[in-house]
mmCIF file of C-alpha atoms in Angstrom:
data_model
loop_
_atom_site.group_PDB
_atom_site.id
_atom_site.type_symbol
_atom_site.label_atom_id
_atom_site.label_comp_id
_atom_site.label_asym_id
_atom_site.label_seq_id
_atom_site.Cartn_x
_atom_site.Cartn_y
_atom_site.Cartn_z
ATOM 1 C CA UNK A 1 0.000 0.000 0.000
ATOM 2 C CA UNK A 2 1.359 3.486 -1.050
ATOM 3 C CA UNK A 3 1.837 5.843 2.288
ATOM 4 C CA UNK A 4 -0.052 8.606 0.056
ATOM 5 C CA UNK A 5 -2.619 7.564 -2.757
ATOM 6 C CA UNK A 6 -4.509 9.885 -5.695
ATOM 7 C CA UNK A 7 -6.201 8.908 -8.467
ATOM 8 C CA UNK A 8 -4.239 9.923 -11.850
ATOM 9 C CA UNK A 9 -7.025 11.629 -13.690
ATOM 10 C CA UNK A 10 -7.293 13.264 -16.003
ATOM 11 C CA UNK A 11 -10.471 14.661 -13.898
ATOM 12 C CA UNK A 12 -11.901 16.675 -17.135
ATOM 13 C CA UNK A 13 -14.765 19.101 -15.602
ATOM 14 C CA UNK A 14 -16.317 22.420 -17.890
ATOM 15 C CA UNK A 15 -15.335 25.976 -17.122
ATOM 16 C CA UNK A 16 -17.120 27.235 -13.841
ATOM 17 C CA UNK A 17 -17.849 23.772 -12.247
ATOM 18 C CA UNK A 18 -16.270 22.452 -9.250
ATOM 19 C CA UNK A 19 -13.031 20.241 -9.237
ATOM 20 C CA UNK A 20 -12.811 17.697 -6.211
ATOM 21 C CA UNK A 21 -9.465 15.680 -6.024
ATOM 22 C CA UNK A 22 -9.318 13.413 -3.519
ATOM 23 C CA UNK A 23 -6.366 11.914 -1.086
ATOM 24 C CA UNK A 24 -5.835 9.076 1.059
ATOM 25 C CA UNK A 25 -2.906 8.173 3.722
ATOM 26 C CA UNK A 26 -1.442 4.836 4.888
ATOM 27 C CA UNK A 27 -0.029 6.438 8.689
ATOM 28 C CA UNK A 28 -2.990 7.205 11.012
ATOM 29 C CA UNK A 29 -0.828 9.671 13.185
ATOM 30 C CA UNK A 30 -0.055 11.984 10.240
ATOM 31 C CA UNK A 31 -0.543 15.897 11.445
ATOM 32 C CA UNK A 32 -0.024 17.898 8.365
ATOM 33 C CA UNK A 33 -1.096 17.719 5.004
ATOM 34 C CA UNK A 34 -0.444 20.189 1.965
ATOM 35 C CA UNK A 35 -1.804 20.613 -1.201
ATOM 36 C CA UNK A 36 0.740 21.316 -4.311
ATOM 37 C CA UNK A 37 0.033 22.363 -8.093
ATOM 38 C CA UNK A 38 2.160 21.219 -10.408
ATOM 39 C CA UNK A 39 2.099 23.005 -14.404
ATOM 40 C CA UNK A 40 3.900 20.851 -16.880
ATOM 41 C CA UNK A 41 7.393 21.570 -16.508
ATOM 42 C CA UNK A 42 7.415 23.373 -13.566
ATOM 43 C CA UNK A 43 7.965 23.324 -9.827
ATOM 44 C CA UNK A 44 5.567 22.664 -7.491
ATOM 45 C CA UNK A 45 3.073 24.928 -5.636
ATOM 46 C CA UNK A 46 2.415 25.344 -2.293
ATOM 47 C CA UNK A 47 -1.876 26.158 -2.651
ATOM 48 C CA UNK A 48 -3.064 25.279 0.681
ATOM 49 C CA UNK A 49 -2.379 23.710 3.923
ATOM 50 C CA UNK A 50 -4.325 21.984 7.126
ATOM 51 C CA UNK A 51 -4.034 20.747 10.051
ATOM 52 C CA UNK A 52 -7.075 20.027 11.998
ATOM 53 C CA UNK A 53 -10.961 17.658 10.830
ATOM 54 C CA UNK A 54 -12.953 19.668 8.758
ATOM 55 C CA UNK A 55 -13.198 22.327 5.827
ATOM 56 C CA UNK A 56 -10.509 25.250 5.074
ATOM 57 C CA UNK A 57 -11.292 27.584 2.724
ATOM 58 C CA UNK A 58 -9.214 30.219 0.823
ATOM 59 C CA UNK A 59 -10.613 32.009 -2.483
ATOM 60 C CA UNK A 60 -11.614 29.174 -4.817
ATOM 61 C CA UNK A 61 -9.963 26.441 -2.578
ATOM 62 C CA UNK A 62 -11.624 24.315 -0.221
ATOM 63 C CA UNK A 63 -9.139 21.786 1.424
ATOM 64 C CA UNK A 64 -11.382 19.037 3.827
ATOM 65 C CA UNK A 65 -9.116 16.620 6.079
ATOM 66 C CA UNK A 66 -11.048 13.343 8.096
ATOM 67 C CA UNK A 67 -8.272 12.013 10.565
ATOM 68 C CA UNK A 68 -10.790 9.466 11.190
ATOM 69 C CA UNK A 69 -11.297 8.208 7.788
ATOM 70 C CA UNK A 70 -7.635 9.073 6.326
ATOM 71 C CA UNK A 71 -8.950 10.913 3.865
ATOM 72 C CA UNK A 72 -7.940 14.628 2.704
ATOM 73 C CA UNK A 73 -9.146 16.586 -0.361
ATOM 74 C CA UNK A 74 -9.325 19.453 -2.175
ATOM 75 C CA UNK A 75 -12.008 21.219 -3.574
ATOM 76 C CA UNK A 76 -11.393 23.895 -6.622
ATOM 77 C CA UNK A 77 -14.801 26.458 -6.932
ATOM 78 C CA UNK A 78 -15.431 28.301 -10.571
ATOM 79 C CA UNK A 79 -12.591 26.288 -12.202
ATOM 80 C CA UNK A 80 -10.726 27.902 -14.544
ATOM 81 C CA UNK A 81 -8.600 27.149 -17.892
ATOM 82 C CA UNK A 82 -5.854 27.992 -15.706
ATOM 83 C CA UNK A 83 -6.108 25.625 -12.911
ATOM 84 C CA UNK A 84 -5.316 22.650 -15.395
ATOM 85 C CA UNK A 85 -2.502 21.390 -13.927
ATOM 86 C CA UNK A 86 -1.806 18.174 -11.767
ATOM 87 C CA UNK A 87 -2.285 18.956 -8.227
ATOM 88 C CA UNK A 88 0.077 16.676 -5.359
ATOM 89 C CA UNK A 89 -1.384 16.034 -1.890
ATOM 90 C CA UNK A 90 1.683 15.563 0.650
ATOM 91 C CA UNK A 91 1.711 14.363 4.172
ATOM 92 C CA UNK A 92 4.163 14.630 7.223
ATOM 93 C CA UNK A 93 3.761 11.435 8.409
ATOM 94 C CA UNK A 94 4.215 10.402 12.442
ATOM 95 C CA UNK A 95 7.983 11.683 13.028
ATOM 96 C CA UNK A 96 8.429 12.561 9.729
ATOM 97 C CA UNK A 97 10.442 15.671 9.054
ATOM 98 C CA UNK A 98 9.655 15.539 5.157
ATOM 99 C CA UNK A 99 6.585 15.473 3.493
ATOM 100 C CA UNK A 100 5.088 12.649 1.459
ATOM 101 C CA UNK A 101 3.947 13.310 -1.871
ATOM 102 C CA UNK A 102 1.333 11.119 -3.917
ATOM 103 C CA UNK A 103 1.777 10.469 -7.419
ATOM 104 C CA UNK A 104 -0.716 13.653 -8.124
ATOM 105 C CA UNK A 105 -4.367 14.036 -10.123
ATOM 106 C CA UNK A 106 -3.780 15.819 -13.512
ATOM 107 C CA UNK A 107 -7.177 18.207 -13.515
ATOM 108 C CA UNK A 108 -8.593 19.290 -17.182
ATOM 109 C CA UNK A 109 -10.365 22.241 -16.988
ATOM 110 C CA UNK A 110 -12.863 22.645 -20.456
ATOM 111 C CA UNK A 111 -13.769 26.173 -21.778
ATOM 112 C CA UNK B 1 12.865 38.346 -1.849
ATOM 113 C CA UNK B 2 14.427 36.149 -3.643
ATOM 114 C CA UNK B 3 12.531 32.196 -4.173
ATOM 115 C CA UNK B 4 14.603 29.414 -4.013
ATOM 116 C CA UNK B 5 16.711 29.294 -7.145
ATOM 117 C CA UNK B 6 18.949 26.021 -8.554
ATOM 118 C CA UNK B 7 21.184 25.317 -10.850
ATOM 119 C CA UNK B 8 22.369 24.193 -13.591
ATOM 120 C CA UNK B 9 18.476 24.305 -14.695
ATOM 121 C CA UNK B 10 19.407 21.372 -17.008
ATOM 122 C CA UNK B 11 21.966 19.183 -17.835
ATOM 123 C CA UNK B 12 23.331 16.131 -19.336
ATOM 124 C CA UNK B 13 25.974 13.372 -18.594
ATOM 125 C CA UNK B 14 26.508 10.401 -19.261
ATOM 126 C CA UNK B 15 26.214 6.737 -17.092
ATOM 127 C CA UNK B 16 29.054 6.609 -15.064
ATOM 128 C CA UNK B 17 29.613 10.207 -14.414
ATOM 129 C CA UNK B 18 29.251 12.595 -11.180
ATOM 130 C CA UNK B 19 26.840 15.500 -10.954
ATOM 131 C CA UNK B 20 26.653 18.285 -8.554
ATOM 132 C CA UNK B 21 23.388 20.272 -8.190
ATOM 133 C CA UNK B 22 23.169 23.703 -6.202
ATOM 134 C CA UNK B 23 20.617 25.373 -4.018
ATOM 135 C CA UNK B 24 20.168 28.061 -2.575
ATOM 136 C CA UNK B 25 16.948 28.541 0.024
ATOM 137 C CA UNK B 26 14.103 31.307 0.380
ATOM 138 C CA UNK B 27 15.078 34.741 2.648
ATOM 139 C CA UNK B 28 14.827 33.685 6.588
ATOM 140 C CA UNK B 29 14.519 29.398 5.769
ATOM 141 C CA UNK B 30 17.329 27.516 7.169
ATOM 142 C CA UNK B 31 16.429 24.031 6.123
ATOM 143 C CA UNK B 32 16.862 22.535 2.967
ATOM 144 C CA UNK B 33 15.110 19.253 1.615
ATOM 145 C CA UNK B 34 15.715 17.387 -2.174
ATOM 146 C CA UNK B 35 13.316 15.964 -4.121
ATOM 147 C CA UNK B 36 13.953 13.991 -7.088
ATOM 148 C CA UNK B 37 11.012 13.401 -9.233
ATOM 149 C CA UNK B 38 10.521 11.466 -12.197
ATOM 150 C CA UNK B 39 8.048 12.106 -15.333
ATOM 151 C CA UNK B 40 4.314 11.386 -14.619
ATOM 152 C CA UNK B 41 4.942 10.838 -10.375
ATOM 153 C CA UNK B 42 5.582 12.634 -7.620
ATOM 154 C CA UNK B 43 8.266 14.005 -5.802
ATOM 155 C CA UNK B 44 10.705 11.349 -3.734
ATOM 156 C CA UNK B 45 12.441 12.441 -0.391
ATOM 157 C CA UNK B 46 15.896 12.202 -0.949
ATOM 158 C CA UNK B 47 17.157 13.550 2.170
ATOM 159 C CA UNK B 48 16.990 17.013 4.474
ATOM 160 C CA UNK B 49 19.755 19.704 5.902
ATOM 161 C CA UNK B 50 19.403 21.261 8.760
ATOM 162 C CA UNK B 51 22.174 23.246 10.336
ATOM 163 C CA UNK B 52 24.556 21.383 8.075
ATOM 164 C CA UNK B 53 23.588 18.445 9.108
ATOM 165 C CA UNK B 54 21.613 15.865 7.436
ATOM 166 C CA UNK B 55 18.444 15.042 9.438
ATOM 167 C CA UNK B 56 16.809 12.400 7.573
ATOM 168 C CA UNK B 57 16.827 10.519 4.725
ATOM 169 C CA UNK B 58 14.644 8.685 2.246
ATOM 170 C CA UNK B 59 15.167 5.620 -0.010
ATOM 171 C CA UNK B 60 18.286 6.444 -1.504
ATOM 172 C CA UNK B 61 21.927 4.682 -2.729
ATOM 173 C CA UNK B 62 24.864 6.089 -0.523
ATOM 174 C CA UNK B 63 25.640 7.484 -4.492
ATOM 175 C CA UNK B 64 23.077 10.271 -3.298
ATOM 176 C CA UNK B 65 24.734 12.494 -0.793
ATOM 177 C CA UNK B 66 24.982 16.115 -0.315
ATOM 178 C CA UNK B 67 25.988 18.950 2.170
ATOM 179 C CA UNK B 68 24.799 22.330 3.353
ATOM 180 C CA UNK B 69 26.775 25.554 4.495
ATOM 181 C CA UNK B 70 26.874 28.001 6.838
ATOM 182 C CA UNK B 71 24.523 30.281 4.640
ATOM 183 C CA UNK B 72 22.048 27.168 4.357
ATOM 184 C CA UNK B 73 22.377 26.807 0.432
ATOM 185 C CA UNK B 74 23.084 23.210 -0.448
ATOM 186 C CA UNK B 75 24.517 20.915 -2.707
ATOM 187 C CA UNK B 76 23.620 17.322 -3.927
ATOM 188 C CA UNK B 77 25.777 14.799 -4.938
ATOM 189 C CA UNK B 78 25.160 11.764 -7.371
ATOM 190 C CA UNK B 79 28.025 9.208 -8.408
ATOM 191 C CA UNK B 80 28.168 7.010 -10.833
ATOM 192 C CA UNK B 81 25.235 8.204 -12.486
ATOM 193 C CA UNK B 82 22.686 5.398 -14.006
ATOM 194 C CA UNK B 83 19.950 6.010 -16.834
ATOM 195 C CA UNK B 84 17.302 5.418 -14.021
ATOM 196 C CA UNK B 85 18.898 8.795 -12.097
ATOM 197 C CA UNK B 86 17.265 11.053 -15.375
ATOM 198 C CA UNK B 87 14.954 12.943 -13.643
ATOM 199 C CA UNK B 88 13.910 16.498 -12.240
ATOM 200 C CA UNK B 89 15.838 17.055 -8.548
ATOM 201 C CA UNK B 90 13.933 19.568 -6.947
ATOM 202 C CA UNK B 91 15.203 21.164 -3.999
ATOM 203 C CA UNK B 92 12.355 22.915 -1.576
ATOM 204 C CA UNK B 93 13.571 25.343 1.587
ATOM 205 C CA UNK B 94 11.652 25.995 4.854
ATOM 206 C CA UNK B 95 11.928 27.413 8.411
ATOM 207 C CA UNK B 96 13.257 24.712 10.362
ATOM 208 C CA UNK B 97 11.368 21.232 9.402
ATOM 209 C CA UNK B 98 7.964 22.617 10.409
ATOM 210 C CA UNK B 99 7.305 25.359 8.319
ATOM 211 C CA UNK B 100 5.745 24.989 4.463
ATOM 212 C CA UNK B 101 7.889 24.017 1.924
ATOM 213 C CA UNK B 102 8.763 26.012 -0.716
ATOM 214 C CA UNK B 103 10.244 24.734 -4.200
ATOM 215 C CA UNK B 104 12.982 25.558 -6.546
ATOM 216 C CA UNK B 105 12.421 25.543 -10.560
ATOM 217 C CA UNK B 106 14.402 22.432 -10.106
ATOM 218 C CA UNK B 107 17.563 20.687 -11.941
ATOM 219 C CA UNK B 108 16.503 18.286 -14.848
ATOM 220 C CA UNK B 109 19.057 15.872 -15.443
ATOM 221 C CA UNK B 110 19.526 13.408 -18.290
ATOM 222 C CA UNK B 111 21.817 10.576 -18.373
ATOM 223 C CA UNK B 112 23.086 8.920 -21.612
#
């Protein structure tokens, strides 16, 4: 089992709907998790962050952890053209000083 | 403010050979961390600097090794390169190993 799991996509959704890319974790006492977009050929980028259960929002980004259910996601409001990118959910895992990536959801966003 | 900038941004070599990839990290971070990521998955914990030492390390050869200095930029060191090192080493800075982590462009490398 990988320690941090996403689907590959491509997750194709129309201009203006709502992206969800989802995340799961293999190690239960895991504290952080991060949200990264990726555009071909680039770096990645640091989008979000949480820490506690529940919803975060900032602008267009929703990021939802459940400790409970090892499960994290990311939710992407009024997608745009632009956001087509892949998009990397990372961990810090019990004493962990790096983060774990997954192998990240490519997102299609269709004018 | 400066980002975290690398170099060479690419480069070639061939099996065999040595590389040496540079970093240096964002304004006020003191710890460095190296990535190496290959097409179509994500980045791979190499291994993390802090105060010149290194703090932990991922699934690496001993041919991966690397050093940081006083200022906290970094280096990485690969020997006796094989085809399977061609990928994109990314190095990411951060305060202490707690903070968010912040990327470089990165490095591509491509071994012949």
């Amino acid at each position: 089992q990988k320690e941090v799991e996403q689907n590959s996509g491509p997750l194709s959704v129309p201009e203006g709907a709502i992206a969800s890319l989802n995340c799961t974790y293999s190690d239960r006492g895991s504290q952080s998790f991060f949200w990264y977009r990726q555009y071909s050929g680039k770096s990645p980028e640091l989008i979000m962050f949480i820490y506690s259960n529940g919803d975060k929002e900032d602008g267009r980004f929703t990021a939802q952890l459940n400790k409970a259910s090892q499960y994290v996601s990311l939710l992407i409001r009024d997608s745009q053209p632009s956001d087509s990118a892949t998009y990397l959910c990372a961990v810090k895992g019990t004493g962990r000083r790096a983060l774990t990536f997954g192998s990240g959801t490519r997102l299609q966003v269709q004018p | 403010d400066a980002g975290v900038t690398q170099s060479p941004t690419h480069l070639i070599k061939t099996r065999g050979q040595q590389v040496t990839l540079r970093c240096s990290p964002k304004s006020g971070h003191d710890t460095v961390s190296w990535y190496q990521q290959a097409l179509g998955q994500g980045p791979q914990f190499i291994f993390q600097y802090y105060e010149e030492e290194e703090r932990q390390r991922g699934n690496f050869p001993d041919r991966f090794s690397g050093h940081q200095f006083p200022n906290y930029s970094s280096e990485l060191n690969v020997n006796a390169l094989l085809l399977g090192d061609s990928a994109l080493y990314l190095c990411a800075s951060s305060f202490k190993s707690t903070g968010e982590l912040f990327f470089g462009e990165g490095s591509r490398l491509t071994v012949l």
